[in-house]
Each structure stands twice: as structure tokens, then as C-alpha cells.
PDB file of C-alpha atoms in Angstrom:
ATOM      1  CA  MET A   5      14.634  16.551  81.784  1.00 94.00           C
ATOM      2  CA  LYS A   6      11.799  18.875  80.879  1.00 98.00           C
ATOM      3  CA  ILE A   7      10.419  18.620  77.354  1.00 98.00           C
ATOM      4  CA  VAL A   8       8.169  21.316  75.896  1.00 98.00           C
ATOM      5  CA  TYR A   9       6.013  20.865  72.794  1.00 98.00           C
ATOM      6  CA  PHE A  10       4.735  23.689  70.593  1.00 96.00           C
ATOM      7  CA  ALA A  11       2.127  24.167  67.844  1.00 94.00           C
ATOM      8  CA  TRP A  12       0.980  21.020  66.021  1.00 93.00           C
ATOM      9  CA  VAL A  13       3.567  18.884  67.848  1.00 95.00           C
ATOM     10  CA  ARG A  14       1.743  19.763  71.083  1.00 96.00           C
ATOM     11  CA  GLU A  15      -1.647  19.132  69.492  1.00 96.00           C
ATOM     12  CA  ARG A  16      -0.629  15.692  68.218  1.00 96.00           C
ATOM     13  CA  ILE A  17       0.877  14.602  71.546  1.00 97.00           C
ATOM     14  CA  GLY A  18      -1.908  16.128  73.608  1.00 97.00           C
ATOM     15  CA  LYS A  19       0.235  17.943  76.163  1.00 97.00           C
ATOM     16  CA  ALA A  20       2.345  21.075  76.319  1.00 98.00           C
ATOM     17  CA  GLU A  21       5.181  19.692  78.439  1.00 98.00           C
ATOM     18  CA  GLU A  22       6.386  16.784  80.489  1.00 98.00           C
ATOM     19  CA  THR A  23       9.361  15.578  82.463  1.00 98.00           C
ATOM     20  CA  VAL A  24      11.069  12.426  81.199  1.00 96.00           C
ATOM     21  CA  GLU A  25      14.125  10.377  81.994  1.00 95.00           C
ATOM     22  CA  PRO A  26      15.317   8.873  78.718  1.00 96.00           C
ATOM     23  CA  PRO A  27      17.531   5.774  78.692  1.00 97.00           C
ATOM     24  CA  ALA A  28      21.304   6.274  78.816  1.00 95.00           C
ATOM     25  CA  ALA A  29      21.583   5.290  75.139  1.00 97.00           C
ATOM     26  CA  VAL A  30      19.666   8.448  74.182  1.00 98.00           C
ATOM     27  CA  ARG A  31      22.516  10.903  73.680  1.00 98.00           C
ATOM     28  CA  THR A  32      21.396  13.378  70.984  1.00 98.00           C
ATOM     29  CA  VAL A  33      18.291  15.308  70.007  1.00 98.00           C
ATOM     30  CA  GLY A  34      17.771  12.845  67.156  1.00 98.00           C
ATOM     31  CA  ASP A  35      18.046   9.909  69.562  1.00 98.00           C
ATOM     32  CA  LEU A  36      15.493  11.603  71.818  1.00 98.00           C
ATOM     33  CA  ILE A  37      13.048  12.051  68.936  1.00 98.00           C
ATOM     34  CA  GLY A  38      13.482   8.374  68.071  1.00 98.00           C
ATOM     35  CA  TRP A  39      12.901   7.289  71.651  1.00 98.00           C
ATOM     36  CA  LEU A  40       9.901   9.577  72.112  1.00 98.00           C
ATOM     37  CA  SER A  41       8.316   8.208  68.945  1.00 97.00           C
ATOM     38  CA  THR A  42       8.176   4.762  70.607  1.00 97.00           C
ATOM     39  CA  ARG A  43       6.203   5.979  73.618  1.00 97.00           C
ATOM     40  CA  GLY A  44       2.764   5.649  72.012  1.00 97.00           C
ATOM     41  CA  ASP A  45       0.695   6.367  68.938  1.00 98.00           C
ATOM     42  CA  GLU A  46       0.441  10.079  69.671  1.00 97.00           C
ATOM     43  CA  TYR A  47       4.241  10.412  69.828  1.00 98.00           C
ATOM     44  CA  ALA A  48       4.699   8.285  66.708  1.00 98.00           C
ATOM     45  CA  TYR A  49       2.258  10.594  64.914  1.00 97.00           C
ATOM     46  CA  ALA A  50       3.953  13.784  66.163  1.00 96.00           C
ATOM     47  CA  PHE A  51       7.433  12.596  65.165  1.00 97.00           C
ATOM     48  CA  GLU A  52       6.519  10.624  62.027  1.00 95.00           C
ATOM     49  CA  THR A  53       8.662  12.932  59.876  1.00 94.00           C
ATOM     50  CA  PRO A  54      11.603  13.798  62.157  1.00 93.00           C
ATOM     51  CA  LYS A  55      13.398  15.942  59.572  1.00 93.00           C
ATOM     52  CA  VAL A  56      10.672  18.606  59.812  1.00 94.00           C
ATOM     53  CA  ILE A  57      10.833  18.841  63.607  1.00 96.00           C
ATOM     54  CA  ARG A  58      12.891  21.704  64.998  1.00 96.00           C
ATOM     55  CA  ALA A  59      14.462  21.621  68.451  1.00 97.00           C
ATOM     56  CA  ALA A  60      15.924  23.979  71.011  1.00 98.00           C
ATOM     57  CA  ILE A  61      17.973  23.200  74.088  1.00 98.00           C
ATOM     58  CA  ASP A  62      17.689  25.781  76.852  1.00 98.00           C
ATOM     59  CA  HIS A  63      16.251  28.306  74.357  1.00 96.00           C
ATOM     60  CA  ASN A  64      18.953  27.823  71.698  1.00 97.00           C
ATOM     61  CA  HIS A  65      18.097  26.239  68.355  1.00 96.00           C
ATOM     62  CA  VAL A  66      20.043  23.014  67.806  1.00 98.00           C
ATOM     63  CA  ARG A  67      20.562  20.321  65.185  1.00 97.00           C
ATOM     64  CA  PRO A  68      19.510  16.678  65.583  1.00 97.00           C
ATOM     65  CA  ASP A  69      23.103  15.599  66.242  1.00 98.00           C
ATOM     66  CA  THR A  70      23.413  17.913  69.269  1.00 98.00           C
ATOM     67  CA  VAL A  71      24.223  16.090  72.525  1.00 98.00           C
ATOM     68  CA  ILE A  72      21.528  16.493  75.178  1.00 98.00           C
ATOM     69  CA  ALA A  73      23.703  15.856  78.266  1.00 96.00           C
ATOM     70  CA  GLY A  74      23.234  18.676  80.756  1.00 95.00           C
ATOM     71  CA  ALA A  75      20.119  20.084  79.062  1.00 97.00           C
ATOM     72  CA  ARG A  76      17.547  21.513  81.444  1.00 96.00           C
ATOM     73  CA  GLU A  77      14.837  21.952  78.810  1.00 98.00           C
ATOM     74  CA  ILE A  78      14.351  20.674  75.279  1.00 98.00           C
ATOM     75  CA  ALA A  79      11.628  22.131  73.077  1.00 98.00           C
ATOM     76  CA  PHE A  80      10.198  20.610  69.916  1.00 97.00           C
ATOM     77  CA  PHE A  81       8.271  22.587  67.315  1.00 95.00           C
ATOM     78  CA  PRO A  82       7.448  22.615  63.611  1.00 91.00           C
ATOM     79  CA  PRO A  83       9.175  24.956  61.163  1.00 83.00           C
ATOM     80  CA  MET A  84       7.951  28.526  61.586  1.00 75.00           C
ATOM     81  CA  THR A  85       7.486  31.151  58.959  1.00 60.00           C
ATOM     82  CA  GLY A  86       7.682  34.889  59.461  1.00 55.00           C
ATOM     83  CA  GLY A  87       4.910  37.258  58.770  1.00 46.00           C
TER      84      GLY A  87
END
């Protein structure tokens, strides 16, 4: 599955995107954030406060309890403000 990182999430991880194959136990966006945060210090830093991370699956905003099965692309980004 393709994962895309935006704004300070991208800066903290050090890459804009990657392709990963999470373990079968990773079923939701929240599970994915938890798993990603174990992949190294940069991921732990980026996802240290998971409740502020926003996610989208295939360009649609989703909640952490959203199932990721069948997703082609998951994007992670910080909250955005208008203006």
C-alpha cells in the first residue's frame, strides 16, 4: 500500500511517500499509525501524538477507526487551517 506524508509529518519522517506491507493485524488507520510509529525514531517522532494526525484513504478524509482493507493510498497530515 502506498503511504503519503504531508507537511511536518513528511519533514519528521524524512520522505514524502513510501510503499509498505503492514502485518495482517493492522486493520485500521489507527492500527497503521501505531505500527508505523514502531518503525524507527523518525516515525515515533512523527506519530508521537496520534490524535492530532489526520488521514485520508484514496483522497477521502477518514477517522482512525476506518478499516484500511482495499486502500490504494493512505495519506497522513497535520490539522490544516484555512486562510
